[in-house]
Amino acid sequence: MDSCDRNSTSRITGKDIKQAIMFSASLNKLTLNQDEATEYTNLILEELQTGQGVLQMNVMSKGLSRDLQPTCGPIPVPMKCSRQRHILTATVVFFQAHWRRIFVVFLWLMACAALFTWKFMQYRQRLAFEVMGYCLSTAKGAAETLKLNMAIVLLPVCRNTVTWLRRSRVINSVIPFNDNINFHKLVAAGIVIGVILHGGIHLACDFPRITRTDKAFFGRTIAADFGPSRRNPGMLPPLVRQLAGFNAFWYSHHVFIAVYVLLIVHSMFLFLAKDVAEKTTWMYVAIPVVIYIGERMFRMVRSMVFDVKILNATVYPGMVLALKVTKPPGFRYQSGMYVFVQCPEVSKFEWHPFSLTSAPDDDHLSIHIRSLGDWSYQMYDVFQQMLLSSNSSMPKIFFDGPYGAASQDHSKYEIILLIGLGIGATPFISVLKDIANGLDKGHGNLNYHSDRLKKAYFYWVTREQGSFEWFRDIMKEVSVLDSKQGVIEMYNYLTSVYQEGDKRSMLISAIQALHFARHGIDIISKTPVHTHFSRPNWPRVLHGLARRHIGERIGVFYCGPDDLGRQLEKLCHKVNTKTFTRFVFHKEHF
């Protein structure tokens, strides 16, 4: 404001204020038109004007110096305890948060270790051990773990099965279904290790030892396992020849199918094994492969049965496409679930996951797609061109789902904290709408027991002001439905604006406060939800919630980049060790 007071008269005109508002908005990367700037100028003059369209500087300075209240109160003093007690508490908290993961990983490791040991000891008793020694036993032990891992690696990505199993409270309380993708990656890492051990040891140790073995000794031990039949390409079983050459494997665009075919072929010609009873690979992979194939067929049929038609398509700033489609009969889901979407006009083979932003009680389905890759860019371009050309014919799309996600576990908690970064807010928009609908009806609906929920906190962090347009109508609706109960608290954070208290954003903060006090609408988001500047102080937020809800369990649900997810998970554990409140962290994985 000093820069507007060029004559140092301590008097500023409305024109000076308008120029300062426009400059401050530009400095903070905010979109502001001339009409809005004029409105905010008049607002300041009406509030603080002392006469004749002139504003006294000392009055403005007093107005700008008001401190904003922290979101969730000050950080409480942590519990004081000895080092030994702190270590014990941290261990207990860690185990409480991860015991299901530890249990599943422990079972998997024990199964791998048992199979490795069994096959290792078995080959120690073979004549071939006298030729190749522990190299052979190690390679065969690794091969046995490969059979197991090649079987179970398919199960975590059988999404329909996972979604069905997580409906059981007993099974869901033991198996961490939210970590299915992480477990899939862990098993894949086990496969890589098994391949390196099995193939590497055979090539680097077993075969060189065979070539260096005395001919007479070789003849007395393992010569019978080598013969011309090993080099006869015509010995492949007819069924394997037929499947291996089937064109469907190529058209499927799934390399893993060829891997499983080669795995079966390899198992039929095991090194040093002629007994059919030892060729057990098919026993390991048969059931998982059947389940996976059944899932793919079920998905294909269901996507055709659940026919959807686009009711409305809207493009938003940030290259976001919002689609509102018909809700197929019998399509039942819980808030927080997601679907796979295919658009043949973009690609006939690609399916991509997107969270549903509609509530289960809505008579339609909606998704929001942000352009972050080739497929989503093409999807956005197709619909944008259609809207620009005023073409009433909408592209055909297919939905496959719904599938379970971490966010649907919000119903397990009386207090929830929802954190979304950018487009990561999508699963929580569905949750908020579901909660608000339940509160408005005065009773829990089919998918959510609103009478159990005490409080829901929603933090949305975004870099661009235009992002608030994505869910503006929904946030207004939620605010209205929750106006009486006060169960939902929503906080918007815009990181492009300098943090509150910074001189570069003080004028915007003052206008924001004045406008909100008079009209109840935030000038940044254009909703009843107040927008904070910069990033949230997460330690302050969590400690504030811990102070507000002493001794309670709070479900923390996060959707966004992994880096912040790891920080928040560590922070939850840290706060758990210092307070009596327990934060249970959940992260979205697609």
Coordinates of C-alpha atoms in Angstrom, one line a residue:
M1 CA 0.0 0.0 0.0
D2 CA 3.0 2.3 0.6
S3 CA 3.7 2.1 -3.2
C4 CA 0.3 3.4 -3.9
D5 CA 0.8 6.4 -1.6
R6 CA 3.1 8.1 -4.0
N7 CA 2.8 11.5 -2.5
S8 CA 3.3 10.3 1.1
T9 CA 0.1 12.0 2.1
S10 CA -1.2 9.0 4.1
R11 CA -4.3 9.2 1.9
I12 CA -5.3 6.7 -0.8
T13 CA -8.0 7.0 -3.3
G14 CA -10.3 4.2 -4.6
K15 CA -8.3 4.1 -7.8
D16 CA -5.1 3.5 -5.8
I17 CA -6.8 0.6 -4.0
K18 CA -8.0 -1.0 -7.2
Q19 CA -4.5 -0.8 -8.7
A20 CA -3.1 -2.4 -5.5
I21 CA -5.7 -5.1 -5.6
M22 CA -4.9 -6.0 -9.2
F23 CA -1.2 -6.0 -8.5
S24 CA -1.6 -8.2 -5.4
A25 CA -3.7 -10.6 -7.3
S26 CA -1.2 -10.9 -10.1
L27 CA 1.6 -11.3 -7.6
N28 CA -0.2 -14.2 -6.0
K29 CA -1.2 -15.8 -9.4
L30 CA -4.8 -15.2 -8.8
T31 CA -7.4 -14.6 -11.6
L32 CA -9.2 -11.3 -11.0
N33 CA -11.3 -9.3 -13.5
Q34 CA -12.0 -5.6 -13.5
D35 CA -15.5 -6.0 -12.2
E36 CA -14.3 -8.0 -9.2
A37 CA -11.6 -5.6 -8.5
T38 CA -14.1 -2.7 -8.5
E39 CA -16.4 -4.7 -6.2
Y40 CA -13.6 -5.4 -3.7
T41 CA -12.5 -1.7 -3.8
N42 CA -16.0 -0.6 -2.9
L43 CA -16.1 -3.2 -0.2
I44 CA -13.0 -1.8 1.4
L45 CA -14.2 1.8 1.1
E46 CA -17.6 0.9 2.6
E47 CA -16.0 -0.8 5.5
L48 CA -13.2 1.6 6.4
Q49 CA -14.0 4.8 4.5
T50 CA -14.0 8.0 6.5
G51 CA -15.3 10.3 3.9
Q52 CA -15.4 11.3 0.2
G53 CA -14.0 8.2 -1.3
V54 CA -10.7 8.6 0.7
L55 CA -9.2 6.0 2.9
Q56 CA -7.0 6.7 6.0
M57 CA -3.8 4.7 6.0
N58 CA -3.8 4.2 9.8
V59 CA -7.3 2.6 9.6
M60 CA -6.2 0.3 6.8
S61 CA -3.1 -0.7 8.7
K62 CA -5.1 -1.6 11.8
G63 CA -7.5 -3.7 9.6
L64 CA -4.6 -5.6 8.0
S65 CA -2.8 -6.3 11.2
R66 CA -5.5 -8.7 12.5
D67 CA -4.1 -12.2 13.1
L68 CA -5.9 -15.2 11.6
Q69 CA -6.8 -18.0 13.9
P70 CA -4.9 -21.3 13.4
T71 CA -6.9 -24.0 11.8
C72 CA -6.9 -26.5 14.6
G73 CA -5.5 -24.7 17.6
P74 CA -2.0 -24.6 19.0
I75 CA 0.3 -27.6 19.2
P76 CA -0.2 -29.2 22.7
V77 CA 2.6 -30.0 25.0
P78 CA 3.6 -33.6 24.3
M79 CA 3.5 -36.3 27.0
K80 CA 6.7 -36.5 29.0
C81 CA 8.1 -39.9 29.4
S82 CA 11.5 -41.7 29.8
R83 CA 13.5 -42.8 26.8
Q84 CA 12.7 -46.5 27.5
R85 CA 9.0 -45.8 27.7
H86 CA 9.1 -43.7 24.5
I87 CA 10.8 -46.6 22.6
L88 CA 8.2 -49.0 24.0
T89 CA 5.3 -46.7 23.1
A90 CA 6.7 -46.1 19.6
T91 CA 7.1 -49.9 19.1
V92 CA 3.5 -50.5 20.2
V93 CA 2.1 -47.8 18.0
F94 CA 4.1 -49.1 15.0
F95 CA 2.8 -52.6 15.6
Q96 CA -0.8 -51.4 16.0
A97 CA -0.5 -49.5 12.7
H98 CA 1.2 -52.3 10.7
W99 CA 0.4 -55.6 12.3
R100 CA -1.7 -56.8 9.4
R101 CA 1.0 -56.0 6.9
I102 CA 3.6 -57.7 9.2
F103 CA 1.3 -60.7 9.5
V104 CA 0.8 -61.2 5.7
V105 CA 4.4 -60.5 4.8
F106 CA 5.6 -62.9 7.6
L107 CA 3.3 -65.7 6.2
W108 CA 4.6 -65.1 2.7
L109 CA 8.3 -65.2 3.9
M110 CA 7.7 -68.3 5.9
A111 CA 6.0 -70.0 2.9
C112 CA 8.9 -69.1 0.7
A113 CA 11.5 -70.2 3.3
A114 CA 9.7 -73.5 3.8
L115 CA 9.5 -74.3 0.1
F116 CA 13.1 -73.3 -0.4
T117 CA 14.3 -75.4 2.5
W118 CA 12.2 -78.4 1.4
K119 CA 13.5 -78.4 -2.1
F120 CA 17.1 -77.6 -1.0
M121 CA 17.2 -80.6 1.3
Q122 CA 15.5 -82.8 -1.3
Y123 CA 18.3 -82.2 -3.8
R124 CA 21.0 -82.7 -1.2
Q125 CA 20.1 -86.4 -1.4
R126 CA 20.4 -86.7 -5.2
L127 CA 23.4 -88.0 -7.1
A128 CA 23.5 -84.7 -9.0
F129 CA 24.5 -83.0 -5.7
E130 CA 27.8 -84.9 -6.0
V131 CA 28.5 -83.1 -9.3
M132 CA 27.1 -79.6 -8.7
G133 CA 27.0 -79.4 -4.9
Y134 CA 25.1 -76.6 -3.1
C135 CA 24.7 -74.7 -6.4
L136 CA 22.1 -77.2 -7.5
S137 CA 20.2 -77.2 -4.2
T138 CA 20.1 -73.4 -4.1
A139 CA 18.9 -73.1 -7.7
K140 CA 16.2 -75.7 -7.2
G141 CA 15.1 -74.1 -3.9
A142 CA 14.8 -70.8 -5.7
A143 CA 12.8 -72.4 -8.4
E144 CA 10.2 -73.7 -5.9
T145 CA 9.7 -70.2 -4.5
L146 CA 9.3 -69.0 -8.0
K147 CA 6.3 -71.4 -8.5
L148 CA 4.6 -70.0 -5.4
N149 CA 5.3 -66.4 -6.3
M150 CA 4.2 -66.8 -9.9
A151 CA 0.9 -68.1 -8.5
I152 CA 0.1 -65.5 -5.9
V153 CA 1.4 -62.5 -7.8
L154 CA -1.9 -62.6 -9.8
L155 CA -4.2 -62.6 -6.8
P156 CA -3.7 -59.0 -5.6
V157 CA -4.7 -57.7 -9.0
C158 CA -7.9 -59.8 -9.2
R159 CA -9.8 -56.6 -8.2
N160 CA -13.3 -58.1 -8.2
T161 CA -12.2 -60.9 -5.9
V162 CA -10.5 -58.3 -3.6
T163 CA -13.6 -56.1 -3.6
W164 CA -15.8 -59.1 -2.8
L165 CA -13.5 -60.3 0.0
R166 CA -13.2 -56.9 1.7
R167 CA -16.9 -56.9 2.3
S168 CA -16.3 -59.5 5.0
R169 CA -15.5 -57.7 8.3
V170 CA -13.6 -60.7 9.6
I171 CA -11.4 -61.1 6.5
N172 CA -11.0 -57.3 6.1
S173 CA -9.9 -57.0 9.7
V174 CA -7.0 -59.4 9.1
I175 CA -5.9 -58.8 5.5
P176 CA -4.8 -55.3 4.5
F177 CA -6.6 -55.1 1.1
N178 CA -5.6 -51.4 0.8
D179 CA -2.0 -52.6 0.3
N180 CA -2.9 -55.1 -2.5
I181 CA -0.8 -53.2 -5.1
N182 CA 2.2 -53.0 -2.7
F183 CA 2.0 -56.7 -2.0
H184 CA 1.8 -57.4 -5.7
K185 CA 5.0 -55.4 -6.1
L186 CA 6.6 -57.2 -3.2
V187 CA 5.9 -60.6 -4.7
A188 CA 7.2 -59.4 -8.0
A189 CA 10.4 -58.4 -6.3
G190 CA 10.5 -62.0 -4.9
I191 CA 10.1 -63.3 -8.5
V192 CA 13.1 -61.2 -9.6
I193 CA 15.2 -62.5 -6.8
G194 CA 14.1 -66.1 -7.6
V195 CA 14.9 -65.7 -11.3
I196 CA 18.3 -64.4 -10.5
L197 CA 19.1 -67.2 -8.1
H198 CA 17.6 -69.9 -10.2
G199 CA 18.9 -68.9 -13.6
G200 CA 22.0 -67.2 -12.5
I201 CA 23.3 -70.2 -10.4
H202 CA 22.4 -72.6 -13.1
L203 CA 24.4 -70.6 -15.7
A204 CA 27.3 -69.5 -13.5
C205 CA 27.8 -72.5 -11.3
D206 CA 25.9 -75.7 -12.3
F207 CA 26.6 -75.9 -16.0
P208 CA 30.3 -75.0 -15.7
R209 CA 30.7 -77.7 -13.0
I210 CA 29.1 -80.3 -15.4
T211 CA 31.5 -79.4 -18.2
R212 CA 34.5 -79.9 -15.8
T213 CA 33.2 -83.2 -14.3
D214 CA 35.2 -86.4 -15.0
K215 CA 33.5 -88.3 -17.8
A216 CA 33.4 -91.5 -15.9
F217 CA 32.0 -89.9 -12.8
F218 CA 29.4 -88.0 -15.0
G219 CA 28.3 -91.4 -16.5
R220 CA 27.8 -92.9 -13.0
T221 CA 25.7 -90.0 -11.7
I222 CA 23.6 -87.8 -14.0
A223 CA 24.4 -88.9 -17.6
A224 CA 21.0 -90.6 -17.8
D225 CA 19.3 -87.2 -17.4
F226 CA 20.8 -85.9 -20.6
G227 CA 19.9 -87.3 -24.0
P228 CA 18.9 -86.5 -27.5
S229 CA 15.3 -86.0 -26.5
R230 CA 16.3 -82.7 -24.8
R231 CA 17.3 -81.3 -28.1
N232 CA 14.3 -82.5 -30.1
P233 CA 12.0 -79.6 -30.9
G234 CA 9.1 -81.9 -31.8
M235 CA 8.6 -83.1 -28.2
L236 CA 6.3 -80.2 -27.2
P237 CA 2.9 -81.5 -26.2
P238 CA 0.2 -80.7 -28.8
L239 CA -1.8 -78.6 -26.4
V240 CA 1.2 -76.4 -25.5
R241 CA 2.0 -76.0 -29.2
Q242 CA -1.5 -74.9 -29.9
L243 CA -1.7 -72.3 -27.1
A244 CA 1.8 -70.9 -27.7
G245 CA 0.9 -70.1 -31.3
F246 CA -2.6 -68.8 -30.6
N247 CA -3.0 -65.2 -32.0
A248 CA -5.0 -64.2 -28.9
F249 CA -1.8 -64.0 -27.0
W250 CA -0.5 -61.3 -29.3
Y251 CA -3.7 -59.4 -29.5
S252 CA -4.1 -59.3 -25.8
H253 CA -1.1 -56.9 -25.4
H254 CA -0.2 -58.7 -22.2
V255 CA 3.4 -60.0 -22.1
F256 CA 2.8 -61.8 -18.9
I257 CA 0.6 -64.3 -20.8
A258 CA 3.7 -65.4 -22.8
V259 CA 5.7 -65.5 -19.5
Y260 CA 3.2 -68.0 -18.1
V261 CA 3.2 -70.1 -21.2
L262 CA 7.0 -70.3 -21.2
L263 CA 6.8 -71.1 -17.5
I264 CA 4.6 -74.1 -18.1
V265 CA 6.8 -75.2 -21.1
H266 CA 9.9 -74.9 -18.9
S267 CA 8.3 -76.9 -16.1
M268 CA 7.6 -79.8 -18.5
F269 CA 11.3 -80.2 -19.2
L270 CA 12.8 -79.7 -15.8
F271 CA 16.5 -80.0 -15.5
L272 CA 17.4 -83.3 -13.8
A273 CA 13.7 -84.2 -13.2
K274 CA 11.8 -86.9 -15.2
D275 CA 9.2 -87.9 -12.7
V276 CA 5.8 -86.4 -13.4
A277 CA 5.2 -85.9 -9.7
E278 CA 8.1 -83.4 -9.6
K279 CA 6.6 -81.3 -12.4
T280 CA 4.3 -79.3 -10.0
T281 CA 4.3 -75.8 -11.5
W282 CA 0.9 -76.2 -13.0
M283 CA -0.5 -77.2 -9.6
Y284 CA 0.7 -73.8 -8.2
V285 CA -0.5 -71.6 -11.0
A286 CA -3.7 -73.3 -12.1
I287 CA -6.2 -71.9 -9.6
P288 CA -4.8 -68.2 -9.7
V289 CA -4.7 -68.3 -13.5
V290 CA -8.3 -69.6 -13.6
I291 CA -9.4 -66.9 -11.2
Y292 CA -7.6 -64.2 -13.2
I293 CA -9.1 -65.4 -16.5
G294 CA -12.5 -65.6 -14.9
E295 CA -12.1 -62.0 -13.7
R296 CA -11.2 -60.8 -17.1
M297 CA -14.2 -62.5 -18.7
F298 CA -16.4 -61.2 -16.0
R299 CA -15.1 -57.6 -16.5
M300 CA -15.7 -57.8 -20.2
V301 CA -19.3 -59.0 -19.8
R302 CA -20.1 -56.6 -17.0
S303 CA -18.8 -53.6 -18.9
M304 CA -21.3 -54.4 -21.7
V305 CA -24.2 -55.2 -19.3
F306 CA -23.6 -51.9 -17.3
D307 CA -24.2 -49.7 -20.3
V308 CA -23.7 -46.0 -19.5
K309 CA -24.7 -43.0 -21.5
I310 CA -23.1 -39.6 -21.1
L311 CA -25.6 -37.0 -19.8
N312 CA -23.2 -34.1 -19.5
A313 CA -19.5 -33.3 -20.2
T314 CA -17.7 -30.3 -18.8
V315 CA -14.2 -29.1 -19.2
Y316 CA -12.5 -27.1 -16.4
P317 CA -9.3 -25.2 -15.9
G318 CA -6.3 -27.4 -15.5
M319 CA -7.4 -29.6 -18.3
V320 CA -10.0 -31.5 -16.2
L321 CA -12.8 -33.3 -17.9
A322 CA -16.0 -34.0 -15.8
L323 CA -18.4 -36.7 -17.1
K324 CA -21.9 -37.2 -15.8
V325 CA -23.3 -40.5 -17.0
T326 CA -26.4 -42.6 -16.4
K327 CA -26.4 -45.0 -13.5
P328 CA -27.0 -48.6 -14.7
P329 CA -29.7 -50.6 -13.0
G330 CA -28.2 -52.8 -10.3
F331 CA -25.0 -50.7 -10.1
R332 CA -24.3 -50.6 -6.3
Y333 CA -21.3 -49.0 -4.8
Q334 CA -19.9 -47.3 -1.6
S335 CA -18.5 -43.8 -1.5
G336 CA -14.7 -43.9 -2.1
M337 CA -14.8 -46.6 -4.7
Y338 CA -13.5 -46.3 -8.3
V339 CA -14.2 -47.6 -11.8
F340 CA -12.2 -48.3 -14.9
V341 CA -13.1 -46.3 -17.9
Q342 CA -12.6 -47.1 -21.6
C343 CA -13.3 -44.8 -24.6
P344 CA -13.0 -46.8 -27.9
E345 CA -12.6 -43.5 -29.8
V346 CA -9.4 -42.9 -27.9
S347 CA -8.2 -46.5 -27.5
K348 CA -9.9 -49.9 -27.9
F349 CA -7.6 -51.6 -25.4
E350 CA -6.8 -49.2 -22.6
W351 CA -8.8 -49.0 -19.3
H352 CA -7.9 -46.4 -16.7
P353 CA -9.1 -46.1 -13.1
F354 CA -10.9 -43.0 -11.8
S355 CA -12.6 -42.4 -8.5
L356 CA -16.4 -41.9 -8.5
T357 CA -17.2 -38.3 -7.4
S358 CA -21.0 -39.0 -7.1
A359 CA -22.6 -40.3 -4.0
P360 CA -24.3 -43.8 -3.8
D361 CA -27.7 -42.1 -3.4
D362 CA -27.3 -40.0 -6.6
D363 CA -29.3 -41.1 -9.6
H364 CA -26.2 -40.7 -11.8
L365 CA -22.5 -41.5 -11.8
S366 CA -19.8 -38.9 -12.2
I367 CA -16.0 -38.9 -12.6
H368 CA -13.4 -36.2 -13.0
I369 CA -10.4 -36.9 -15.3
R370 CA -7.3 -34.7 -15.2
S371 CA -5.0 -34.7 -18.3
L372 CA -1.8 -36.3 -16.9
G373 CA -0.9 -38.7 -19.7
D374 CA -1.3 -39.6 -23.3
W375 CA -4.7 -41.3 -22.9
S376 CA -6.2 -38.6 -20.6
Y377 CA -4.9 -35.8 -23.0
Q378 CA -6.6 -37.5 -25.9
M379 CA -9.8 -38.0 -23.9
Y380 CA -9.8 -34.3 -23.0
D381 CA -9.2 -33.3 -26.5
V382 CA -12.0 -35.5 -27.9
F383 CA -14.6 -34.0 -25.6
Q384 CA -13.3 -30.5 -25.9
Q385 CA -13.6 -30.7 -29.7
M386 CA -17.0 -32.1 -29.4
L387 CA -18.1 -29.3 -27.1
L388 CA -16.6 -26.6 -29.3
S389 CA -18.4 -28.0 -32.3
S390 CA -21.7 -28.2 -30.5
N391 CA -22.0 -31.8 -31.6
S392 CA -24.8 -33.4 -29.7
S393 CA -23.4 -36.9 -30.3
M394 CA -21.3 -38.0 -27.3
P395 CA -18.5 -40.5 -27.7
K396 CA -19.2 -43.9 -26.3
I397 CA -17.6 -44.9 -23.1
F398 CA -17.6 -48.1 -20.9
F399 CA -17.4 -48.4 -17.2
D400 CA -16.0 -51.4 -15.4
G401 CA -16.5 -51.6 -11.6
P402 CA -17.0 -50.6 -9.0
Y403 CA -13.8 -51.6 -7.1
G404 CA -12.9 -51.2 -3.5
A405 CA -10.5 -48.6 -2.3
A406 CA -9.0 -47.3 0.9
S407 CA -11.4 -44.4 1.1
Q408 CA -14.4 -46.7 1.6
D409 CA -13.1 -47.7 5.0
H410 CA -14.1 -44.2 6.3
S411 CA -17.3 -45.9 7.7
K412 CA -15.2 -47.7 10.3
Y413 CA -14.4 -44.4 12.2
E414 CA -16.3 -41.9 14.2
I415 CA -13.8 -39.2 13.2
I416 CA -12.1 -38.9 9.8
L417 CA -9.5 -36.7 8.3
L418 CA -9.6 -36.5 4.5
I419 CA -6.6 -35.1 2.7
G420 CA -6.5 -34.6 -1.1
L421 CA -3.9 -32.9 -3.2
G422 CA -5.1 -31.5 -6.5
I423 CA -7.2 -34.1 -8.4
G424 CA -6.6 -36.4 -5.4
A425 CA -9.7 -34.9 -3.8
T426 CA -11.9 -36.9 -6.1
P427 CA -12.5 -40.0 -3.8
F428 CA -13.3 -37.7 -0.9
I429 CA -15.8 -35.6 -2.8
S430 CA -17.9 -38.8 -3.0
V431 CA -17.4 -39.4 0.7
L432 CA -18.4 -35.9 1.6
K433 CA -21.6 -36.0 -0.5
D434 CA -22.5 -39.4 1.0
I435 CA -22.1 -38.0 4.5
A436 CA -24.0 -34.8 3.7
N437 CA -26.9 -36.8 2.1
G438 CA -27.1 -39.1 5.2
L439 CA -27.2 -36.1 7.5
D440 CA -29.8 -34.4 5.4
K441 CA -32.1 -37.4 5.5
G442 CA -31.7 -37.6 9.3
H443 CA -30.6 -41.3 9.2
G444 CA -27.9 -43.4 7.8
N445 CA -28.3 -44.5 4.2
L446 CA -27.6 -48.0 2.8
N447 CA -23.9 -47.3 2.3
Y448 CA -23.0 -45.1 5.2
H449 CA -24.1 -45.0 8.8
S450 CA -24.2 -41.2 9.5
D451 CA -25.3 -41.7 13.1
R452 CA -21.9 -43.2 13.8
L453 CA -19.9 -40.3 12.4
K454 CA -19.1 -37.5 14.8
K455 CA -16.7 -35.3 12.7
A456 CA -15.3 -35.2 9.3
Y457 CA -12.4 -32.9 8.3
F458 CA -11.5 -32.3 4.7
Y459 CA -8.3 -30.6 3.6
W460 CA -7.9 -29.9 -0.1
V461 CA -4.5 -28.5 -1.3
T462 CA -4.1 -27.3 -4.8
R463 CA -1.7 -25.0 -6.8
E464 CA -4.2 -23.2 -9.1
Q465 CA -7.2 -21.1 -8.3
G466 CA -9.0 -22.6 -11.2
S467 CA -9.0 -26.0 -9.5
F468 CA -11.8 -24.9 -7.2
E469 CA -14.1 -24.8 -10.1
W470 CA -13.9 -28.6 -10.4
F471 CA -16.0 -29.2 -7.3
R472 CA -17.5 -25.8 -6.6
D473 CA -21.2 -26.8 -6.9
I474 CA -20.6 -30.0 -4.8
M475 CA -18.9 -28.1 -2.0
K476 CA -21.7 -25.5 -2.0
E477 CA -24.2 -28.4 -1.8
V478 CA -22.3 -30.1 1.0
S479 CA -22.0 -26.8 3.0
V480 CA -25.8 -26.3 2.7
L481 CA -26.7 -29.8 3.8
D482 CA -24.3 -29.7 6.7
S483 CA -25.1 -26.2 7.8
K484 CA -27.3 -27.3 10.8
Q485 CA -25.3 -30.3 12.0
G486 CA -21.8 -28.9 11.7
V487 CA -20.3 -32.4 11.2
I488 CA -18.2 -31.5 8.2
E489 CA -15.3 -29.0 8.3
M490 CA -13.7 -28.2 5.0
Y491 CA -10.4 -26.3 4.5
N492 CA -9.1 -25.2 1.1
Y493 CA -5.4 -24.4 0.7
L494 CA -4.0 -22.6 -2.3
T495 CA -0.2 -22.9 -2.6
S496 CA 0.3 -20.2 -5.2
V497 CA -0.5 -17.5 -2.7
Y498 CA 2.1 -16.3 -0.3
Q499 CA 1.4 -17.6 3.2
E500 CA -0.9 -15.8 5.6
G501 CA 0.9 -12.9 7.3
D502 CA 3.2 -12.3 4.3
K503 CA 3.0 -8.6 3.2
R504 CA 2.5 -9.7 -0.4
S505 CA -0.8 -11.4 0.5
M506 CA -2.0 -9.2 3.3
L507 CA -4.3 -7.1 1.0
I508 CA -5.9 -10.3 -0.4
S509 CA -6.4 -11.6 3.1
A510 CA -8.1 -8.4 4.2
I511 CA -10.5 -8.4 1.3
Q512 CA -11.1 -12.1 1.8
A513 CA -12.0 -11.6 5.4
L514 CA -14.3 -8.6 4.7
H515 CA -16.1 -10.3 1.9
F516 CA -16.6 -13.6 3.8
A517 CA -17.9 -11.7 6.9
R518 CA -20.5 -9.8 4.8
H519 CA -21.5 -12.4 2.2
G520 CA -20.4 -15.7 3.6
I521 CA -18.6 -16.6 0.3
D522 CA -14.8 -16.9 -0.1
I523 CA -13.4 -14.7 -2.9
I524 CA -10.9 -17.4 -4.0
S525 CA -13.0 -20.5 -4.2
K526 CA -16.3 -18.8 -4.7
T527 CA -17.8 -21.2 -2.1
P528 CA -18.7 -21.0 1.6
V529 CA -15.4 -22.8 2.3
H530 CA -12.6 -20.4 3.4
T531 CA -9.4 -20.7 1.5
H532 CA -6.1 -20.6 3.3
F533 CA -2.9 -19.6 1.7
S534 CA 0.3 -21.7 1.2
R535 CA 0.5 -25.2 2.5
P536 CA -1.0 -26.6 5.7
N537 CA 1.1 -27.0 8.8
W538 CA 0.5 -30.7 9.1
P539 CA 2.1 -31.1 12.6
R540 CA -0.1 -28.3 13.8
V541 CA -3.2 -29.8 12.2
L542 CA -2.7 -33.3 13.6
H543 CA -1.7 -32.1 17.1
G544 CA -4.7 -29.8 17.1
L545 CA -7.0 -32.7 16.2
A546 CA -5.3 -34.8 18.9
R547 CA -6.1 -32.1 21.4
R548 CA -9.7 -31.7 20.2
H549 CA -10.3 -35.5 20.2
I550 CA -8.3 -36.9 23.2
G551 CA -8.2 -40.7 23.4
E552 CA -10.1 -41.3 20.2
R553 CA -9.3 -43.1 16.9
I554 CA -9.1 -40.9 13.8
G555 CA -9.0 -42.4 10.4
V556 CA -6.6 -40.4 8.1
F557 CA -7.3 -40.9 4.4
Y558 CA -4.9 -39.5 1.8
C559 CA -4.8 -39.3 -2.0
G560 CA -1.9 -37.6 -3.6
P561 CA 1.9 -37.9 -4.3
D562 CA 3.8 -40.6 -2.4
D563 CA 6.3 -38.2 -0.9
L564 CA 3.7 -36.4 1.2
G565 CA 2.0 -39.6 1.9
R566 CA 5.1 -41.0 3.6
Q567 CA 5.6 -37.8 5.6
L568 CA 2.0 -37.9 6.8
E569 CA 2.2 -41.6 7.8
K570 CA 5.4 -40.9 9.8
L571 CA 3.7 -37.9 11.4
C572 CA 0.7 -39.9 12.4
H573 CA 3.0 -42.4 14.1
K574 CA 4.9 -39.6 15.8
V575 CA 1.8 -37.9 17.1
N576 CA 0.5 -41.3 18.3
T577 CA 3.5 -41.8 20.5
K578 CA 3.2 -38.3 22.0
T579 CA -0.6 -38.1 22.6
F580 CA -3.5 -40.3 23.7
T581 CA -5.2 -40.0 20.3
R582 CA -4.6 -42.6 17.6
F583 CA -4.3 -41.7 14.0
V584 CA -4.8 -44.6 11.5
F585 CA -3.3 -43.8 8.1
H586 CA -4.8 -45.0 4.8
K587 CA -3.5 -44.1 1.3
E588 CA -5.2 -44.6 -2.0
H589 CA -3.5 -47.1 -4.4
F590 CA -4.9 -47.7 -7.9

